[in-house]
Coordinates of C-alpha atoms in Angstrom, one line a residue:
M394 CA 211.6 -177.1 26.9
S395 CA 213.0 -180.3 28.2
L396 CA 216.7 -181.4 27.6
N397 CA 217.2 -184.2 25.5
L398 CA 218.6 -186.9 27.9
V399 CA 218.9 -190.4 26.5
S400 CA 217.0 -193.3 28.1
P401 CA 218.5 -195.1 31.0
S402 CA 219.4 -198.2 28.8
Q403 CA 221.6 -195.9 26.6
L404 CA 223.5 -194.1 29.2
K405 CA 227.1 -195.0 29.8
A406 CA 229.0 -195.8 33.1
I407 CA 229.5 -193.0 35.8
T408 CA 233.0 -191.9 36.7
F409 CA 231.8 -189.0 38.8
L410 CA 232.4 -190.8 41.8
D411 CA 235.1 -191.5 44.4
T412 CA 237.7 -194.1 44.2
H413 CA 235.0 -196.8 44.7
K414 CA 234.3 -197.3 41.1
S415 CA 230.6 -197.8 40.2
N416 CA 228.8 -198.5 36.9
H417 CA 225.7 -196.4 36.7
P418 CA 223.3 -196.4 34.0
L419 CA 221.6 -193.1 34.8
L420 CA 224.8 -190.8 34.8
T421 CA 227.4 -190.2 32.2
G422 CA 230.0 -188.0 34.1
R423 CA 233.7 -188.1 33.2
F424 CA 234.8 -187.2 36.8
A425 CA 236.6 -188.8 39.7
F426 CA 237.0 -186.6 42.6
K427 CA 240.3 -185.1 43.3
R428 CA 241.2 -182.9 46.4
K429 CA 242.8 -179.5 45.9
D430 CA 244.0 -177.2 48.6
N431 CA 244.2 -174.2 46.2
G432 CA 241.6 -172.9 43.8
V433 CA 242.9 -172.3 40.3
K434 CA 240.8 -169.3 39.5
K435 CA 239.2 -166.5 41.6
I436 CA 239.1 -168.2 44.9
Q437 CA 242.1 -169.4 46.9
C438 CA 242.2 -172.1 49.6
S439 CA 242.3 -170.3 53.0
A440 CA 244.0 -173.2 55.0
K441 CA 245.3 -176.6 54.7
S442 CA 242.8 -179.4 54.4
Q443 CA 241.6 -181.0 57.7
T444 CA 238.6 -182.9 58.9
P445 CA 236.5 -180.5 61.1
P446 CA 235.7 -181.8 64.6
P447 CA 232.4 -183.5 64.6
A448 CA 229.5 -181.7 66.7
W449 CA 229.1 -185.1 68.7
P450 CA 231.9 -187.6 68.3
G451 CA 229.7 -190.6 68.2
R452 CA 228.2 -190.1 71.7
A453 CA 226.4 -187.3 73.6
V454 CA 227.3 -186.7 77.2
V455 CA 226.2 -183.8 79.2
E456 CA 229.1 -181.9 80.5
P457 CA 229.3 -181.3 84.3
G458 CA 227.7 -178.0 85.4
R459 CA 225.4 -177.6 82.5
K460 CA 222.3 -175.6 83.5
S461 CA 219.0 -177.3 83.6
W462 CA 216.3 -174.5 83.4
D463 CA 213.7 -174.2 86.1
G464 CA 211.8 -171.3 84.7
P465 CA 211.2 -170.5 80.9
K466 CA 214.3 -170.9 78.9
P467 CA 214.8 -168.0 76.5
I468 CA 215.1 -168.8 72.8
S469 CA 215.3 -166.9 69.5
I470 CA 213.7 -168.1 66.2
V471 CA 215.2 -167.3 62.8
G472 CA 212.6 -168.1 60.3
S473 CA 209.6 -167.9 62.6
T474 CA 207.0 -167.8 59.9
G475 CA 208.2 -171.0 58.1
S476 CA 207.2 -174.5 59.0
I477 CA 210.0 -175.1 61.7
G478 CA 209.3 -171.7 63.1
T479 CA 205.7 -172.1 63.4
Q480 CA 206.0 -175.7 64.9
T481 CA 208.5 -174.2 67.5
L482 CA 206.1 -171.5 68.4
D483 CA 203.4 -174.2 68.9
I484 CA 205.7 -175.9 71.4
V485 CA 206.3 -172.6 73.1
A486 CA 202.6 -171.9 73.3
E487 CA 202.0 -175.3 74.9
N488 CA 204.8 -175.0 77.4
P489 CA 205.0 -171.4 78.6
D490 CA 206.4 -172.5 81.7
K491 CA 209.4 -174.1 79.9
F492 CA 210.2 -171.5 77.0
R493 CA 209.8 -168.1 76.2
V494 CA 210.6 -166.2 72.9
V495 CA 213.0 -163.2 73.1
A496 CA 213.5 -162.5 69.4
L497 CA 211.8 -163.4 66.0
A498 CA 213.2 -163.1 62.5
A499 CA 211.2 -163.7 59.4
G500 CA 211.5 -163.2 55.6
S501 CA 208.5 -161.5 54.1
N502 CA 205.4 -162.8 55.8
V503 CA 204.7 -159.8 57.9
T504 CA 201.0 -160.6 58.5
L505 CA 201.9 -163.9 60.3
L506 CA 204.9 -162.3 62.0
A507 CA 202.7 -159.5 63.5
E508 CA 200.4 -162.1 64.9
Q509 CA 203.4 -164.0 66.5
V510 CA 204.6 -160.6 68.0
K511 CA 201.1 -160.1 69.6
I512 CA 201.0 -163.5 71.1
F513 CA 204.7 -164.1 72.2
K514 CA 205.8 -160.5 72.7
P515 CA 209.5 -160.9 71.8
Q516 CA 211.9 -157.9 72.6
L517 CA 213.4 -157.9 69.1
V518 CA 211.9 -158.5 65.7
A519 CA 213.6 -158.6 62.3
V520 CA 212.1 -158.8 58.8
R521 CA 214.7 -159.7 56.0
N522 CA 212.7 -158.0 53.4
E523 CA 213.5 -154.3 54.3
S524 CA 210.7 -152.9 52.1
L525 CA 208.2 -154.5 54.3
V526 CA 209.2 -152.8 57.5
N527 CA 206.6 -150.0 57.4
E528 CA 203.9 -152.7 56.7
L529 CA 205.1 -154.5 59.8
K530 CA 204.9 -151.4 61.9
E531 CA 201.5 -150.6 60.6
A532 CA 200.2 -154.1 61.7
L533 CA 201.5 -153.4 65.1
A534 CA 200.2 -149.8 65.4
D535 CA 197.4 -150.8 67.7
V536 CA 199.5 -153.0 70.0
D537 CA 200.5 -151.6 73.3
Y538 CA 203.7 -153.6 73.5
K539 CA 206.1 -152.8 70.8
P540 CA 209.3 -154.5 70.2
E541 CA 212.4 -153.2 68.7
I542 CA 212.4 -153.7 64.9
I543 CA 215.6 -154.1 62.8
P544 CA 215.3 -154.6 59.0
G545 CA 217.3 -156.5 56.6
E546 CA 220.1 -159.2 57.1
Q547 CA 221.5 -157.2 59.9
G548 CA 218.2 -157.6 61.7
V549 CA 218.3 -161.4 61.3
I550 CA 221.8 -161.6 62.5
E551 CA 220.9 -159.4 65.7
V552 CA 218.0 -161.8 66.5
A553 CA 220.4 -164.8 66.2
R554 CA 222.9 -163.4 68.7
H555 CA 220.3 -161.5 71.0
P556 CA 222.0 -161.4 74.4
D557 CA 219.2 -162.8 76.4
S558 CA 218.8 -165.9 74.1
V559 CA 220.2 -169.2 75.3
T560 CA 219.3 -171.3 72.2
V561 CA 218.7 -170.2 68.6
V562 CA 216.4 -172.1 66.4
T563 CA 217.8 -171.9 62.7
G564 CA 214.8 -172.4 60.4
I565 CA 215.8 -170.2 57.4
V566 CA 216.1 -172.3 54.2
G567 CA 219.4 -172.2 52.2
C568 CA 222.8 -170.4 52.7
A569 CA 220.8 -167.3 53.8
G570 CA 220.9 -169.2 57.2
L571 CA 224.7 -169.5 57.4
K572 CA 225.6 -165.9 58.6
P573 CA 222.9 -165.7 61.4
T574 CA 224.0 -169.1 62.5
V575 CA 227.7 -168.0 62.6
A576 CA 226.8 -164.9 64.6
A577 CA 224.8 -166.9 67.1
I578 CA 227.8 -169.4 67.5
E579 CA 230.2 -166.5 68.0
A580 CA 227.9 -165.2 70.7
G581 CA 227.9 -168.4 72.5
K582 CA 224.3 -169.5 71.7
D583 CA 223.4 -173.2 71.4
I584 CA 222.1 -174.0 68.0
A585 CA 218.8 -175.9 67.4
L586 CA 219.7 -176.9 63.8
A587 CA 217.0 -177.1 61.1
N588 CA 219.0 -175.4 58.4
K589 CA 220.7 -178.1 56.2
E590 CA 223.2 -175.7 54.7
T591 CA 224.9 -175.0 58.0
L592 CA 226.5 -178.3 57.9
I593 CA 226.3 -179.5 54.3
A594 CA 227.8 -176.2 52.9
G595 CA 229.2 -174.7 56.0
G596 CA 230.4 -177.7 58.0
P597 CA 234.2 -177.2 57.3
F598 CA 233.9 -173.7 58.8
V599 CA 231.1 -173.9 61.2
L600 CA 232.2 -177.0 63.2
P601 CA 235.6 -175.7 64.2
L602 CA 233.9 -172.4 65.3
A603 CA 231.4 -174.1 67.3
N604 CA 234.2 -176.3 68.9
K605 CA 236.1 -172.9 69.7
H606 CA 233.1 -171.3 71.4
N607 CA 232.0 -174.5 73.2
V608 CA 228.5 -174.2 71.4
K609 CA 226.3 -177.2 71.1
I610 CA 224.7 -178.0 67.8
L611 CA 221.4 -179.8 68.4
P612 CA 219.8 -181.4 65.3
A613 CA 216.2 -180.7 64.7
D614 CA 215.9 -182.8 61.8
S615 CA 213.8 -186.0 62.5
E616 CA 216.5 -188.5 61.3
H617 CA 219.4 -186.8 63.1
S618 CA 217.4 -186.2 66.2
A619 CA 216.9 -189.9 66.2
I620 CA 220.6 -190.6 65.9
F621 CA 221.3 -187.9 68.6
Q622 CA 218.8 -189.7 70.8
C623 CA 220.3 -193.1 70.4
V624 CA 223.8 -192.0 71.1
Q625 CA 222.9 -190.4 74.5
G626 CA 225.2 -191.8 77.1
L627 CA 227.3 -194.0 74.8
P628 CA 231.0 -194.7 75.9
E629 CA 233.6 -193.3 73.7
G630 CA 234.2 -195.4 70.7
A631 CA 231.0 -197.3 71.0
L632 CA 229.3 -196.1 67.7
R633 CA 229.9 -198.5 64.9
R634 CA 227.4 -197.6 62.1
I635 CA 224.7 -195.1 61.5
I636 CA 221.5 -196.3 59.6
L637 CA 219.3 -193.7 58.1
T638 CA 215.8 -194.5 57.2
A639 CA 214.1 -193.3 54.0
S640 CA 210.5 -193.4 53.0
G641 CA 211.6 -194.0 49.4
G642 CA 209.5 -191.1 48.0
A643 CA 207.0 -191.2 45.2
F644 CA 208.9 -193.7 43.0
R645 CA 209.8 -196.4 45.6
D646 CA 207.5 -198.8 43.8
W647 CA 208.3 -197.7 40.3
P648 CA 210.5 -199.8 38.0
V649 CA 213.6 -197.8 36.9
E650 CA 212.8 -198.1 33.3
K651 CA 209.6 -196.0 34.0
L652 CA 211.5 -193.1 35.4
K653 CA 212.1 -191.5 32.0
E654 CA 208.4 -191.0 31.8
V655 CA 208.2 -189.0 35.1
K656 CA 206.0 -185.8 35.1
V657 CA 206.4 -183.2 37.8
A658 CA 202.7 -184.3 39.1
D659 CA 204.2 -187.7 39.6
A660 CA 207.2 -186.6 41.7
L661 CA 204.9 -184.6 44.0
K662 CA 202.8 -187.3 45.0
H663 CA 204.5 -188.5 48.2
P664 CA 203.1 -191.8 49.5
N665 CA 203.1 -190.8 53.3
W666 CA 202.5 -187.2 53.6
N667 CA 202.0 -183.6 52.1
M668 CA 205.1 -181.4 52.1
G669 CA 206.4 -178.5 50.1
K670 CA 207.4 -179.1 46.4
K671 CA 211.3 -179.0 46.9
I672 CA 211.3 -181.5 49.7
T673 CA 208.9 -183.8 48.0
V674 CA 211.0 -183.9 44.9
D675 CA 214.0 -184.5 47.0
S676 CA 212.4 -187.3 48.7
A677 CA 211.5 -188.8 45.2
T678 CA 215.1 -188.6 44.0
L679 CA 216.4 -189.5 47.5
F680 CA 218.8 -186.5 47.5
N681 CA 217.2 -185.6 50.8
K682 CA 218.7 -188.8 52.2
G683 CA 222.2 -188.2 50.4
L684 CA 222.4 -184.8 52.0
E685 CA 221.6 -186.4 55.4
V686 CA 224.4 -188.7 55.0
I687 CA 226.7 -185.7 54.7
E688 CA 225.1 -184.2 57.7
A689 CA 225.5 -187.4 59.7
H690 CA 229.2 -187.5 58.9
Y691 CA 229.6 -183.8 60.2
L692 CA 227.5 -184.4 63.2
Y693 CA 228.8 -187.5 64.6
G694 CA 232.2 -188.0 62.8
S695 CA 231.3 -191.4 61.2
D696 CA 233.2 -192.4 58.1
Y697 CA 231.1 -192.5 55.0
D698 CA 231.6 -196.2 54.8
D699 CA 229.8 -196.5 58.2
I700 CA 226.7 -194.5 57.2
E701 CA 224.0 -196.6 55.4
I702 CA 220.5 -195.8 54.0
V703 CA 217.6 -198.2 54.3
I704 CA 214.0 -197.8 52.7
H705 CA 211.4 -198.0 55.5
P706 CA 208.1 -197.3 54.0
Q707 CA 206.1 -196.7 57.3
S708 CA 208.4 -193.9 58.4
I709 CA 208.1 -194.9 62.1
I710 CA 211.7 -195.7 62.8
H711 CA 213.3 -192.4 62.2
S712 CA 216.9 -193.7 62.1
M713 CA 219.1 -196.3 64.0
I714 CA 222.7 -196.8 65.2
E715 CA 224.6 -199.9 65.6
T716 CA 227.1 -200.2 68.5
Q717 CA 230.5 -202.1 68.4
D718 CA 228.9 -205.2 70.0
S719 CA 226.4 -205.3 67.1
S720 CA 223.4 -204.0 69.1
V721 CA 221.1 -201.8 67.2
L722 CA 219.2 -198.9 68.9
A723 CA 216.4 -197.2 67.0
Q724 CA 214.1 -194.1 67.8
L725 CA 210.5 -194.6 67.0
G726 CA 207.4 -192.3 66.8
W727 CA 204.7 -191.0 64.6
P728 CA 206.1 -188.6 61.9
D729 CA 205.8 -185.3 63.8
M730 CA 208.5 -182.6 63.5
R731 CA 207.6 -181.1 66.8
L732 CA 209.3 -184.0 68.8
P733 CA 212.7 -183.4 67.5
I734 CA 212.3 -179.7 67.8
L735 CA 211.3 -180.0 71.2
Y736 CA 214.3 -182.2 72.2
T737 CA 216.7 -179.6 70.8
L738 CA 215.1 -177.0 73.1
S739 CA 214.9 -179.2 76.1
W740 CA 218.0 -181.3 76.0
P741 CA 219.3 -183.0 78.1
D742 CA 215.9 -182.8 79.8
R743 CA 212.6 -184.7 78.6
I744 CA 209.4 -182.6 78.8
Y745 CA 206.0 -184.3 79.4
C746 CA 203.7 -184.1 76.4
S747 CA 199.9 -184.4 76.5
E748 CA 198.4 -187.4 74.8
I749 CA 195.7 -185.1 73.2
T750 CA 198.3 -183.1 71.2
W751 CA 201.1 -185.6 71.1
P752 CA 199.4 -189.2 70.2
R753 CA 201.4 -192.0 71.7
L754 CA 202.8 -194.7 69.4
D755 CA 200.8 -197.9 69.3
L756 CA 202.7 -200.7 67.8
C757 CA 200.1 -203.1 67.9
K758 CA 197.7 -200.9 66.0
L759 CA 200.7 -200.1 63.5
G760 CA 200.9 -203.9 62.9
S761 CA 204.3 -204.2 61.0
L762 CA 207.5 -202.4 60.1
T763 CA 209.3 -203.3 56.8
F764 CA 212.7 -202.4 55.2
K765 CA 214.5 -202.9 51.9
N766 CA 217.7 -201.8 50.4
P767 CA 217.7 -198.7 48.3
D768 CA 218.2 -199.3 44.5
N769 CA 221.3 -197.4 43.5
V770 CA 220.2 -197.4 39.8
K771 CA 216.9 -195.7 40.7
Y772 CA 218.5 -193.2 43.1
P773 CA 221.8 -192.2 41.6
S774 CA 221.7 -189.3 44.1
M775 CA 223.3 -191.6 46.6
D776 CA 226.4 -192.2 44.7
L777 CA 226.6 -188.5 43.9
A778 CA 226.2 -187.5 47.7
Y779 CA 228.7 -190.1 49.0
A780 CA 231.2 -188.9 46.2
A781 CA 230.7 -185.3 47.2
G782 CA 231.1 -186.0 51.0
R783 CA 234.3 -187.9 50.4
A784 CA 235.6 -184.9 48.4
G785 CA 234.7 -182.6 51.3
G786 CA 235.3 -178.9 51.4
T787 CA 233.1 -176.8 49.1
M788 CA 232.0 -179.8 47.0
T789 CA 229.0 -180.8 49.4
G790 CA 227.7 -177.2 49.2
V791 CA 228.0 -177.3 45.6
L792 CA 226.0 -180.7 45.4
S793 CA 223.4 -179.0 47.5
A794 CA 223.0 -175.9 45.6
A795 CA 223.1 -177.7 42.2
N796 CA 220.3 -179.9 43.3
E797 CA 218.2 -177.1 44.6
K798 CA 218.5 -175.4 41.2
A799 CA 217.9 -178.4 39.3
V800 CA 214.8 -179.3 41.2
E801 CA 213.5 -175.8 40.5
M802 CA 214.2 -176.2 36.8
F803 CA 212.4 -179.5 36.9
I804 CA 209.4 -178.1 38.8
D805 CA 209.3 -175.3 36.1
E806 CA 209.4 -178.0 33.4
K807 CA 212.7 -176.8 31.9
I808 CA 214.4 -180.2 32.4
S809 CA 213.2 -183.7 32.9
Y810 CA 213.2 -185.7 36.0
L811 CA 216.4 -187.8 35.0
E812 CA 218.2 -184.7 34.1
I813 CA 218.1 -183.4 37.7
F814 CA 220.9 -186.1 38.4
K815 CA 222.9 -184.9 35.3
V816 CA 222.7 -181.3 36.2
V817 CA 224.0 -182.0 39.7
E818 CA 226.7 -184.3 38.4
L819 CA 228.0 -181.9 35.8
T820 CA 228.1 -179.0 38.2
C821 CA 230.0 -181.0 40.7
E822 CA 232.4 -182.3 37.9
K823 CA 233.0 -178.7 36.9
H824 CA 233.7 -177.6 40.6
R825 CA 236.4 -180.1 40.8
E826 CA 238.7 -177.4 39.1
E827 CA 238.2 -175.1 42.1
L828 CA 237.6 -177.3 45.1
V829 CA 238.5 -175.7 48.3
T830 CA 239.0 -178.3 51.0
S831 CA 239.2 -175.9 54.1
P832 CA 237.0 -172.9 52.9
S833 CA 236.2 -169.6 54.6
L834 CA 232.7 -168.4 55.1
E835 CA 233.0 -166.1 52.1
E836 CA 234.2 -169.1 49.9
I837 CA 231.3 -171.2 51.0
I838 CA 228.8 -168.4 50.1
H839 CA 230.7 -167.8 46.8
Y840 CA 230.5 -171.4 45.6
D841 CA 226.8 -171.7 46.6
L842 CA 226.0 -169.0 44.3
W843 CA 228.4 -170.2 41.7
A844 CA 226.7 -173.6 41.6
C845 CA 223.3 -172.2 41.3
K846 CA 224.4 -170.0 38.3
Y847 CA 226.3 -172.9 36.6
A848 CA 223.5 -175.4 37.1
E849 CA 221.1 -173.0 35.6
S850 CA 223.4 -172.3 32.7
L851 CA 223.4 -175.9 31.6
Q852 CA 221.5 -175.9 28.3
P853 CA 220.5 -178.6 25.7
S854 CA 222.9 -179.5 23.0
L855 CA 223.7 -182.4 20.7
S856 CA 225.9 -184.0 23.3
G857 CA 223.3 -183.6 26.1
L858 CA 223.9 -181.0 28.9
S859 CA 226.6 -178.4 28.3
P860 CA 227.2 -175.0 29.9
A861 CA 225.9 -172.2 28.0
L862 CA 228.1 -169.3 27.3
L863 CA 227.9 -166.8 30.1

């Protein structure tokens, strides 16, 4: 059953925003963010509010004495059977003289995991779903080389902090990736970051920890890899502005008035490529880009006023930076996640790639690149994301978790497309009562679970969406 959200023309002005007031016809919140250092219910603030140190303070400089690997660099992969994990293993297979796998962790795809073990021969393997351990052992029964197998979450953590690993690729989706990432940081491993929640939810906790252990967080996401590549060697204070490019998703050419008619099938028609349902819907709503704004703030320390979004339909420029003297630097390439993954593994080195498997960019063949400003009315996710980012603390994780649950409900046809924004707004509005500005890891995980539960509890009523009695 779909919730009865009124049409865009009937909606009132938004007040779920920061101090920059905005009239928004797609949202009806009653909320202006206020920071709190203490929760008012179950969870208490664990420390005074402070801005965590960025992973890269507007520049990327190789510290003296950093080792450049002559032989295969040992890596671990958390989430080896997912998209990031399989593409990472493609890179390892093509560059056996550059990388070797020492540990793999997967969720439940034991068939693929067993094949990966046979090919890459890791020392340690973990399967998060403990009930499938015997199935994995049976799949490896005829293999001469047998790795150590540790089941459950503990096994995933052991993979992340394997003593021989230098870099850990974090490809697990959601807050399930937080504990393994923290374990890897505490063990002194560099992080090839593909898990958004590590920074969006965990930034206030993870960044001080990485700083303490002198661990490098290397972004594997294409947009943040582009920014990372552009800030290489910048002098201190040179970064002026970050410009994140967005495809615009399924509705970039739709008039806003038509959005109330959106069906699930419409939102899943990405104009550029085929992806999973969740990320395709996030691209349609532009929540993916709003979340990347938050990541950019945590990665590079830029103020939210200095992070912008621009629609770039060709998806060739993956993002840009502006320096203090107004020069704009961009990173270009065909859309291929393997390149940013490769750079996280090889940094600060550059590895030669075959033209056969890595087609080179031909700008003349491409013809033209175009840009336009994103429509805040069509994409209210931007206002929500900037507001959550400025609130900081646990609010950004709540935003992400609420969006994840709202997208799930939309795909299951329990709510309409426009109600995705409403569910996220109301969940963030409710969380204002318990906002923790300097959360512990336990508080971050607690509010991730709370946000999913609260978002799911929102039910139809005469006044629109309201929380059901729990």
